[in-house]
PDB file of C-alpha atoms in Angstrom:
ATOM      1  CA  UNK Z 955      22.386   1.391  19.836  1.00 51.00           C
ATOM      2  CA  UNK Z 956      23.086  -2.042  18.347  1.00 51.00           C
ATOM      3  CA  UNK Z 957      19.455  -2.371  17.243  1.00 50.00           C
ATOM      4  CA  UNK Z 958      19.665   0.996  15.480  1.00 52.00           C
ATOM      5  CA  UNK Z 959      22.833  -0.110  13.669  1.00 55.00           C
ATOM      6  CA  UNK Z 960      21.130  -3.333  12.572  1.00 51.00           C
ATOM      7  CA  UNK Z 961      18.145  -1.373  11.251  1.00 52.00           C
ATOM      8  CA  UNK Z 962      20.431   1.005   9.337  1.00 56.00           C
ATOM      9  CA  UNK Z 963      22.329  -1.920   7.826  1.00 57.00           C
ATOM     10  CA  UNK Z 964      19.085  -3.560   6.717  1.00 57.00           C
ATOM     11  CA  UNK Z 965      17.860  -0.312   5.165  1.00 57.00           C
ATOM     12  CA  UNK Z 966      21.193   0.090   3.351  1.00 59.00           C
ATOM     13  CA  UNK Z 967      20.982  -3.471   1.998  1.00 56.00           C
ATOM     14  CA  UNK Z 968      17.390  -2.920   0.855  1.00 57.00           C
ATOM     15  CA  UNK Z 969      18.387   0.264  -0.965  1.00 62.00           C
ATOM     16  CA  UNK Z 970      21.209  -1.586  -2.734  1.00 58.00           C
ATOM     17  CA  UNK Z 971      18.825  -4.382  -3.739  1.00 54.00           C
ATOM     18  CA  UNK Z 972      16.230  -1.918  -5.053  1.00 56.00           C
ATOM     19  CA  UNK Z 973      18.879   0.007  -7.022  1.00 60.00           C
ATOM     20  CA  UNK Z 974      20.114  -3.259  -8.540  1.00 56.00           C
ATOM     21  CA  UNK Z 975      16.567  -4.269  -9.512  1.00 54.00           C
ATOM     22  CA  UNK Z 976      15.920  -0.880 -11.110  1.00 58.00           C
ATOM     23  CA  UNK Z 977      19.216  -0.987 -13.013  1.00 57.00           C
ATOM     24  CA  UNK Z 978      18.686  -4.535 -14.311  1.00 51.00           C
ATOM     25  CA  UNK Z 979      15.069  -3.843 -15.283  1.00 54.00           C
ATOM     26  CA  UNK Z 980      16.046  -0.619 -17.050  1.00 58.00           C
ATOM     27  CA  UNK Z 981      18.843  -2.380 -18.970  1.00 53.00           C
ATOM     28  CA  UNK Z 982      16.453  -5.171 -19.949  1.00 51.00           C
ATOM     29  CA  UNK Z 983      13.844  -2.717 -21.227  1.00 55.00           C
ATOM     30  CA  UNK Z 984      16.403  -0.603 -23.098  1.00 57.00           C
ATOM     31  CA  UNK Z 985      18.025  -3.645 -24.703  1.00 52.00           C
ATOM     32  CA  UNK Z 986      14.609  -5.054 -25.653  1.00 49.00           C
ATOM     33  CA  UNK Z 987      13.621  -1.747 -27.254  1.00 54.00           C
ATOM     34  CA  UNK Z 988      16.907  -1.642 -29.167  1.00 55.00           C
ATOM     35  CA  UNK Z 989      16.535  -5.246 -30.376  1.00 52.00           C
ATOM     36  CA  UNK Z 990      12.937  -4.579 -31.373  1.00 52.00           C
ATOM     37  CA  UNK Z 991      13.873  -1.428 -33.277  1.00 54.00           C
ATOM     38  CA  UNK Z 992      16.677  -3.195 -35.155  1.00 54.00           C
ATOM     39  CA  UNK Z 993      14.636  -6.271 -36.035  1.00 51.00           C
ATOM     40  CA  UNK Z 994      11.414  -4.506 -37.005  1.00 53.00           C
ATOM     41  CA  UNK Z 995      10.927  -4.444 -40.781  1.00 53.00           C
ATOM     42  CA  UNK Z 996      10.036  -1.077 -42.256  1.00 51.00           C
ATOM     43  CA  UNK Z 997       6.982  -2.567 -43.904  1.00 48.00           C
ATOM     44  CA  UNK Z 998       5.625  -4.162 -40.694  1.00 59.00           C
ATOM     45  CA  UNK Z 999       2.049  -3.228 -39.966  1.00 68.00           C
ATOM     46  CA  UNK Z1000       1.119  -1.701 -36.558  1.00 78.00           C
ATOM     47  CA  UNK Z1001      -0.143  -4.058 -33.857  1.00 87.00           C
ATOM     48  CA  UNK Z1002      -3.922  -4.273 -33.706  1.00 90.00           C
ATOM     49  CA  UNK Z1003      -4.901  -4.654 -30.057  1.00 93.00           C
ATOM     50  CA  UNK Z1004      -8.152  -5.718 -28.474  1.00 95.00           C
ATOM     51  CA  UNK Z1005     -10.240  -2.909 -27.003  1.00 96.00           C
ATOM     52  CA  UNK Z1006     -10.659  -4.362 -23.507  1.00 97.00           C
ATOM     53  CA  UNK Z1007      -7.791  -5.582 -21.315  1.00 97.00           C
ATOM     54  CA  UNK Z1008      -8.615  -7.245 -18.004  1.00 97.00           C
ATOM     55  CA  UNK Z1009      -5.662  -8.518 -15.995  1.00 97.00           C
ATOM     56  CA  UNK Z1010      -4.535  -9.338 -12.461  1.00 96.00           C
ATOM     57  CA  UNK Z1011      -1.130  -8.565 -11.003  1.00 90.00           C
ATOM     58  CA  UNK Z1012       0.785  -8.604  -7.744  1.00 81.00           C
ATOM     59  CA  UNK Z1013       3.852  -6.982  -6.179  1.00 72.00           C
ATOM     60  CA  UNK Z1014       5.967  -8.956  -3.674  1.00 64.00           C
ATOM     61  CA  UNK Z1015       3.676  -9.827  -0.723  1.00 63.00           C
ATOM     62  CA  UNK Z1016       0.783  -7.527  -1.615  1.00 75.00           C
ATOM     63  CA  UNK Z1017      -2.691  -8.731  -2.473  1.00 84.00           C
ATOM     64  CA  UNK Z1018      -3.753  -9.237  -6.079  1.00 92.00           C
ATOM     65  CA  UNK Z1019      -4.735  -6.068  -7.950  1.00 94.00           C
ATOM     66  CA  UNK Z1020      -7.521  -6.205 -10.558  1.00 96.00           C
ATOM     67  CA  UNK Z1021      -7.072  -3.912 -13.587  1.00 97.00           C
ATOM     68  CA  UNK Z1022      -9.618  -2.973 -16.247  1.00 98.00           C
ATOM     69  CA  UNK Z1023      -8.494  -0.957 -19.300  1.00 98.00           C
ATOM     70  CA  UNK Z1024     -10.341   0.259 -22.398  1.00 98.00           C
ATOM     71  CA  UNK Z1025      -8.601   1.184 -25.638  1.00 96.00           C
ATOM     72  CA  UNK Z1026      -9.653   4.726 -26.566  1.00 96.00           C
ATOM     73  CA  UNK Z1027      -7.331   4.328 -29.561  1.00 94.00           C
ATOM     74  CA  UNK Z1028      -5.111   1.469 -30.647  1.00 94.00           C
ATOM     75  CA  UNK Z1029      -2.275   2.863 -28.530  1.00 95.00           C
ATOM     76  CA  UNK Z1030      -4.013   4.764 -25.702  1.00 96.00           C
ATOM     77  CA  UNK Z1031      -5.726   2.839 -22.901  1.00 98.00           C
ATOM     78  CA  UNK Z1032      -7.640   4.294 -19.945  1.00 98.00           C
ATOM     79  CA  UNK Z1033      -9.041   2.415 -16.988  1.00 97.00           C
ATOM     80  CA  UNK Z1034      -9.194   1.640 -13.294  1.00 98.00           C
ATOM     81  CA  UNK Z1035      -7.659  -0.794 -10.821  1.00 96.00           C
ATOM     82  CA  UNK Z1036      -8.643  -2.002  -7.375  1.00 96.00           C
ATOM     83  CA  UNK Z1037      -6.956  -3.934  -4.576  1.00 94.00           C
ATOM     84  CA  UNK Z1038      -8.868  -4.900  -1.405  1.00 94.00           C
ATOM     85  CA  UNK Z1039      -7.411  -3.734   1.883  1.00 93.00           C
ATOM     86  CA  UNK Z1040      -7.274  -5.230   5.353  1.00 92.00           C
ATOM     87  CA  UNK Z1041     -10.435  -6.490   7.028  1.00 93.00           C
ATOM     88  CA  UNK Z1042     -11.984  -4.747  10.009  1.00 96.00           C
ATOM     89  CA  UNK Z1043     -10.913  -6.040  13.426  1.00 94.00           C
ATOM     90  CA  UNK Z1044     -12.857  -6.429  16.659  1.00 94.00           C
ATOM     91  CA  UNK Z1045     -11.075  -8.087  19.583  1.00 92.00           C
ATOM     92  CA  UNK Z1046     -11.339  -8.300  23.371  1.00 89.00           C
ATOM     93  CA  UNK Z1047      -8.476  -9.440  25.584  1.00 83.00           C
ATOM     94  CA  UNK Z1048      -7.059  -9.267  29.095  1.00 83.00           C
ATOM     95  CA  UNK Z1049      -4.108  -7.083  30.023  1.00 77.00           C
ATOM     96  CA  UNK Z1050      -1.937  -7.186  33.123  1.00 75.00           C
ATOM     97  CA  UNK Z1051      -3.248  -8.958  36.206  1.00 73.00           C
ATOM     98  CA  UNK Z1052      -2.064  -8.398  39.787  1.00 71.00           C
ATOM     99  CA  UNK Z1053      -3.326  -8.602  43.375  1.00 67.00           C
ATOM    100  CA  UNK Z1054      -4.985  -5.173  43.130  1.00 72.00           C
ATOM    101  CA  UNK Z1055      -6.971  -5.877  39.978  1.00 75.00           C
ATOM    102  CA  UNK Z1056      -6.638  -6.386  36.220  1.00 82.00           C
ATOM    103  CA  UNK Z1057      -7.031  -4.655  32.846  1.00 85.00           C
ATOM    104  CA  UNK Z1058      -9.504  -5.481  30.096  1.00 86.00           C
ATOM    105  CA  UNK Z1059      -9.199  -4.196  26.512  1.00 90.00           C
ATOM    106  CA  UNK Z1060     -11.778  -3.702  23.769  1.00 93.00           C
ATOM    107  CA  UNK Z1061     -10.097  -3.149  20.373  1.00 95.00           C
ATOM    108  CA  UNK Z1062     -11.836  -2.063  17.158  1.00 96.00           C
ATOM    109  CA  UNK Z1063     -10.371  -1.082  13.791  1.00 96.00           C
ATOM    110  CA  UNK Z1064     -12.258  -0.323  10.580  1.00 96.00           C
ATOM    111  CA  UNK Z1065     -11.484  -1.787   7.165  1.00 95.00           C
ATOM    112  CA  UNK Z1066      -8.515   0.104   5.657  1.00 94.00           C
ATOM    113  CA  UNK Z1067      -5.934   0.338   2.883  1.00 93.00           C
ATOM    114  CA  UNK Z1068      -8.362  -0.322   0.029  1.00 95.00           C
ATOM    115  CA  UNK Z1069      -6.567   0.826  -3.102  1.00 95.00           C
ATOM    116  CA  UNK Z1070      -8.355   2.596  -5.991  1.00 96.00           C
ATOM    117  CA  UNK Z1071      -6.461   3.747  -9.060  1.00 95.00           C
ATOM    118  CA  UNK Z1072      -7.108   5.692 -12.292  1.00 97.00           C
ATOM    119  CA  UNK Z1073      -4.816   4.374 -15.005  1.00 97.00           C
ATOM    120  CA  UNK Z1074      -3.574   5.634 -18.376  1.00 97.00           C
ATOM    121  CA  UNK Z1075      -1.201   3.748 -20.667  1.00 97.00           C
ATOM    122  CA  UNK Z1076       0.247   4.672 -24.041  1.00 96.00           C
ATOM    123  CA  UNK Z1077       1.964   2.131 -26.311  1.00 96.00           C
ATOM    124  CA  UNK Z1078       4.867   3.998 -27.887  1.00 92.00           C
ATOM    125  CA  UNK Z1079       6.874   1.145 -29.429  1.00 90.00           C
ATOM    126  CA  UNK Z1080       5.370  -2.221 -30.231  1.00 90.00           C
ATOM    127  CA  UNK Z1081       4.202  -3.760 -26.960  1.00 94.00           C
ATOM    128  CA  UNK Z1082       6.092  -1.270 -24.756  1.00 95.00           C
ATOM    129  CA  UNK Z1083       4.051   1.411 -23.010  1.00 96.00           C
ATOM    130  CA  UNK Z1084       4.395   4.288 -20.582  1.00 95.00           C
ATOM    131  CA  UNK Z1085       1.906   4.738 -17.747  1.00 96.00           C
ATOM    132  CA  UNK Z1086       0.528   7.365 -15.391  1.00 96.00           C
ATOM    133  CA  UNK Z1087      -1.503   6.252 -12.347  1.00 97.00           C
ATOM    134  CA  UNK Z1088      -3.404   8.404  -9.863  1.00 96.00           C
ATOM    135  CA  UNK Z1089      -4.546   6.456  -6.825  1.00 96.00           C
ATOM    136  CA  UNK Z1090      -6.048   6.572  -3.359  1.00 97.00           C
ATOM    137  CA  UNK Z1091      -5.592   4.360  -0.277  1.00 96.00           C
ATOM    138  CA  UNK Z1092      -8.354   4.507   2.291  1.00 97.00           C
ATOM    139  CA  UNK Z1093      -7.598   5.451   5.893  1.00 96.00           C
ATOM    140  CA  UNK Z1094      -9.116   4.002   9.041  1.00 96.00           C
ATOM    141  CA  UNK Z1095     -10.517   4.575  12.512  1.00 96.00           C
ATOM    142  CA  UNK Z1096      -8.999   2.713  15.440  1.00 96.00           C
ATOM    143  CA  UNK Z1097     -10.571   2.645  18.901  1.00 96.00           C
ATOM    144  CA  UNK Z1098      -8.944   1.127  21.995  1.00 94.00           C
ATOM    145  CA  UNK Z1099     -10.869   1.103  25.258  1.00 93.00           C
ATOM    146  CA  UNK Z1100      -9.061  -0.021  28.403  1.00 89.00           C
ATOM    147  CA  UNK Z1101     -10.964  -0.862  31.561  1.00 87.00           C
ATOM    148  CA  UNK Z1102      -8.779  -0.845  34.653  1.00 82.00           C
ATOM    149  CA  UNK Z1103     -10.686  -2.845  37.225  1.00 81.00           C
ATOM    150  CA  UNK Z1104      -9.186  -2.213  40.663  1.00 76.00           C
ATOM    151  CA  UNK Z1105     -10.298  -3.800  43.918  1.00 69.00           C
ATOM    152  CA  UNK Z1106      -8.849  -2.117  47.027  1.00 62.00           C
ATOM    153  CA  UNK Z1107     -11.638  -1.169  49.459  1.00 64.00           C
ATOM    154  CA  UNK Z1108     -14.339  -1.522  46.797  1.00 65.00           C
ATOM    155  CA  UNK Z1109     -14.630  -2.481  43.167  1.00 69.00           C
ATOM    156  CA  UNK Z1110     -13.669   0.424  40.887  1.00 73.00           C
ATOM    157  CA  UNK Z1111     -13.739   0.540  37.083  1.00 77.00           C
ATOM    158  CA  UNK Z1112     -11.599   3.194  35.340  1.00 80.00           C
ATOM    159  CA  UNK Z1113     -12.346   3.403  31.598  1.00 87.00           C
ATOM    160  CA  UNK Z1114      -9.852   4.990  29.216  1.00 90.00           C
ATOM    161  CA  UNK Z1115     -10.485   5.344  25.464  1.00 93.00           C
ATOM    162  CA  UNK Z1116      -8.073   6.285  22.717  1.00 93.00           C
ATOM    163  CA  UNK Z1117      -9.497   6.893  19.234  1.00 95.00           C
ATOM    164  CA  UNK Z1118      -7.189   7.395  16.247  1.00 94.00           C
ATOM    165  CA  UNK Z1119      -8.323   8.727  12.867  1.00 95.00           C
ATOM    166  CA  UNK Z1120      -5.979   8.303   9.867  1.00 95.00           C
ATOM    167  CA  UNK Z1121      -7.068  10.030   6.653  1.00 96.00           C
ATOM    168  CA  UNK Z1122      -6.945   8.703   3.099  1.00 96.00           C
ATOM    169  CA  UNK Z1123      -3.640   8.848   1.220  1.00 96.00           C
ATOM    170  CA  UNK Z1124      -3.057   9.691  -2.445  1.00 96.00           C
ATOM    171  CA  UNK Z1125      -0.439   8.447  -4.873  1.00 96.00           C
ATOM    172  CA  UNK Z1126       0.972   9.308  -8.307  1.00 96.00           C
ATOM    173  CA  UNK Z1127       3.059   6.797 -10.246  1.00 96.00           C
ATOM    174  CA  UNK Z1128       4.934   7.015 -13.543  1.00 95.00           C
ATOM    175  CA  UNK Z1129       6.022   3.819 -15.192  1.00 94.00           C
ATOM    176  CA  UNK Z1130       7.121   1.798 -18.183  1.00 95.00           C
ATOM    177  CA  UNK Z1131       5.890  -1.665 -19.039  1.00 95.00           C
ATOM    178  CA  UNK Z1132       5.493  -4.412 -21.596  1.00 95.00           C
ATOM    179  CA  UNK Z1133       2.230  -6.197 -22.382  1.00 95.00           C
ATOM    180  CA  UNK Z1134       1.500  -8.619 -25.189  1.00 93.00           C
ATOM    181  CA  UNK Z1135      -1.538 -10.521 -26.415  1.00 94.00           C
ATOM    182  CA  UNK Z1136      -0.967 -14.262 -26.899  1.00 91.00           C
ATOM    183  CA  UNK Z1137      -3.303 -16.594 -28.796  1.00 89.00           C
ATOM    184  CA  UNK Z1138      -5.566 -13.577 -29.457  1.00 85.00           C
ATOM    185  CA  UNK Z1139      -7.156 -13.451 -25.989  1.00 92.00           C
ATOM    186  CA  UNK Z1140      -4.424 -14.048 -23.371  1.00 96.00           C
ATOM    187  CA  UNK Z1141      -2.349 -11.261 -21.814  1.00 96.00           C
ATOM    188  CA  UNK Z1142       1.061 -11.351 -20.173  1.00 94.00           C
ATOM    189  CA  UNK Z1143       3.025  -8.327 -19.002  1.00 93.00           C
ATOM    190  CA  UNK Z1144       5.251  -6.640 -16.476  1.00 92.00           C
ATOM    191  CA  UNK Z1145       5.681  -3.054 -15.302  1.00 94.00           C
ATOM    192  CA  UNK Z1146       7.985  -0.923 -13.189  1.00 92.00           C
ATOM    193  CA  UNK Z1147       6.584   2.246 -11.594  1.00 94.00           C
ATOM    194  CA  UNK Z1148       8.026   4.992  -9.439  1.00 93.00           C
ATOM    195  CA  UNK Z1149       6.232   7.794  -7.640  1.00 94.00           C
ATOM    196  CA  UNK Z1150       5.053   9.221  -4.327  1.00 95.00           C
ATOM    197  CA  UNK Z1151       2.471   8.410  -1.659  1.00 95.00           C
ATOM    198  CA  UNK Z1152       1.125  11.428   0.197  1.00 95.00           C
ATOM    199  CA  UNK Z1153       1.140  11.694   3.954  1.00 93.00           C
ATOM    200  CA  UNK Z1154      -1.953  11.105   6.045  1.00 94.00           C
ATOM    201  CA  UNK Z1155      -3.484  13.318   8.706  1.00 93.00           C
ATOM    202  CA  UNK Z1156      -3.439  11.581  12.089  1.00 92.00           C
ATOM    203  CA  UNK Z1157      -5.838  12.761  14.795  1.00 92.00           C
ATOM    204  CA  UNK Z1158      -5.961  11.212  18.267  1.00 91.00           C
ATOM    205  CA  UNK Z1159      -8.674  11.711  20.862  1.00 93.00           C
ATOM    206  CA  UNK Z1160      -8.619  10.572  24.487  1.00 92.00           C
ATOM    207  CA  UNK Z1161     -11.596  10.073  26.777  1.00 91.00           C
ATOM    208  CA  UNK Z1162     -11.079   9.522  30.521  1.00 87.00           C
ATOM    209  CA  UNK Z1163     -12.009  10.811  33.962  1.00 82.00           C
ATOM    210  CA  UNK Z1164      -9.205  13.184  35.176  1.00 82.00           C
ATOM    211  CA  UNK Z1165     -10.379  12.950  38.773  1.00 77.00           C
ATOM    212  CA  UNK Z1166     -10.205   9.172  38.847  1.00 75.00           C
ATOM    213  CA  UNK Z1167      -6.729   9.170  37.300  1.00 75.00           C
ATOM    214  CA  UNK Z1168      -5.516  12.123  39.382  1.00 76.00           C
ATOM    215  CA  UNK Z1169      -4.141  13.843  36.265  1.00 76.00           C
ATOM    216  CA  UNK Z1170      -2.965  12.430  32.930  1.00 80.00           C
ATOM    217  CA  UNK Z1171      -3.031   8.622  32.564  1.00 82.00           C
ATOM    218  CA  UNK Z1172       0.299   6.959  31.861  1.00 81.00           C
ATOM    219  CA  UNK Z1173      -1.104   5.752  28.531  1.00 82.00           C
ATOM    220  CA  UNK Z1174      -1.212   9.331  27.175  1.00 83.00           C
ATOM    221  CA  UNK Z1175       2.301  10.146  28.367  1.00 80.00           C
ATOM    222  CA  UNK Z1176       3.666   6.943  26.819  1.00 82.00           C
ATOM    223  CA  UNK Z1177       1.725   7.574  23.596  1.00 80.00           C
ATOM    224  CA  UNK Z1178       3.304  11.014  23.229  1.00 78.00           C
ATOM    225  CA  UNK Z1179       6.785   9.557  23.718  1.00 78.00           C
ATOM    226  CA  UNK Z1180       6.156   6.768  21.197  1.00 78.00           C
ATOM    227  CA  UNK Z1181       4.631   8.971  18.499  1.00 74.00           C
ATOM    228  CA  UNK Z1182       3.796   6.889  15.413  1.00 72.00           C
ATOM    229  CA  UNK Z1183       2.840   9.832  13.164  1.00 71.00           C
ATOM    230  CA  UNK Z1184       6.113   9.373  11.253  1.00 72.00           C
ATOM    231  CA  UNK Z1185       4.667   6.153   9.826  1.00 79.00           C
ATOM    232  CA  UNK Z1186       2.203   8.199   7.775  1.00 88.00           C
ATOM    233  CA  UNK Z1187       4.507  10.825   6.247  1.00 91.00           C
ATOM    234  CA  UNK Z1188       4.911  11.343   2.501  1.00 93.00           C
ATOM    235  CA  UNK Z1189       7.145   8.668   1.032  1.00 92.00           C
ATOM    236  CA  UNK Z1190       8.452   7.394  -2.275  1.00 92.00           C
ATOM    237  CA  UNK Z1191       7.074   4.302  -3.954  1.00 89.00           C
ATOM    238  CA  UNK Z1192       8.589   1.819  -6.366  1.00 90.00           C
ATOM    239  CA  UNK Z1193       6.445  -1.008  -7.708  1.00 89.00           C
ATOM    240  CA  UNK Z1194       7.577  -3.854  -9.955  1.00 88.00           C
ATOM    241  CA  UNK Z1195       4.668  -6.061 -10.964  1.00 89.00           C
ATOM    242  CA  UNK Z1196       4.020  -9.120 -13.123  1.00 90.00           C
ATOM    243  CA  UNK Z1197       0.502  -9.762 -14.389  1.00 93.00           C
ATOM    244  CA  UNK Z1198      -1.703 -11.925 -16.597  1.00 95.00           C
ATOM    245  CA  UNK Z1199      -5.242 -11.669 -17.940  1.00 97.00           C
ATOM    246  CA  UNK Z1200      -7.512 -11.691 -20.955  1.00 96.00           C
ATOM    247  CA  UNK Z1201      -8.215  -9.395 -23.901  1.00 96.00           C
ATOM    248  CA  UNK Z1202     -11.461  -9.171 -25.864  1.00 93.00           C
TER     249      UNK Z1202
END
């Protein structure tokens, strides 16, 4: 009960922090737009931007995202972005050990969470732009094989395999940002985006010998009680990023 209360308090604090960040960022953008509009001379010529923008950005503890954009017009840019996911894993380790025997695990997980994105940005006021991103995060396959090696009257090996398939997930993000070219070829910018990440399909398969286990293994019963499918439901996303790059 106390742990649940602590978790709820942390979630409440995080929501307050995120709301504060959104409010401050929104006020900063609005005030910047207002200052820009008031200070811009009527005779000022439109900004001539480079056709190609290549920049790298990050969000909190995430890996660096590479972005490539091409200017279809002076104000409309289309492109792609990519962020590498987590490396594949392959481990072997011992489980519980007692007088009757021991457990041995073989764990494998494919590379996952690679992020691909189609980007569109439109500069509507000076260096301020709106954005629409359509992305995909790759799923994975996870395979855990447990060998229960028991020694009572004779040596007996009871294999049990659990394979989990998690499908790809898709995202849509709307945002507003600011990007400027410095010294002709250097880029600096920031962006705030909000959107959704679709849920993933989770399929689990079990492989074991019912006769040897005399029914369902405890691993399956425990797995049903501790269902982790909720981790892959549709959820909202908010991304605030800072980036730098080159223009040519």
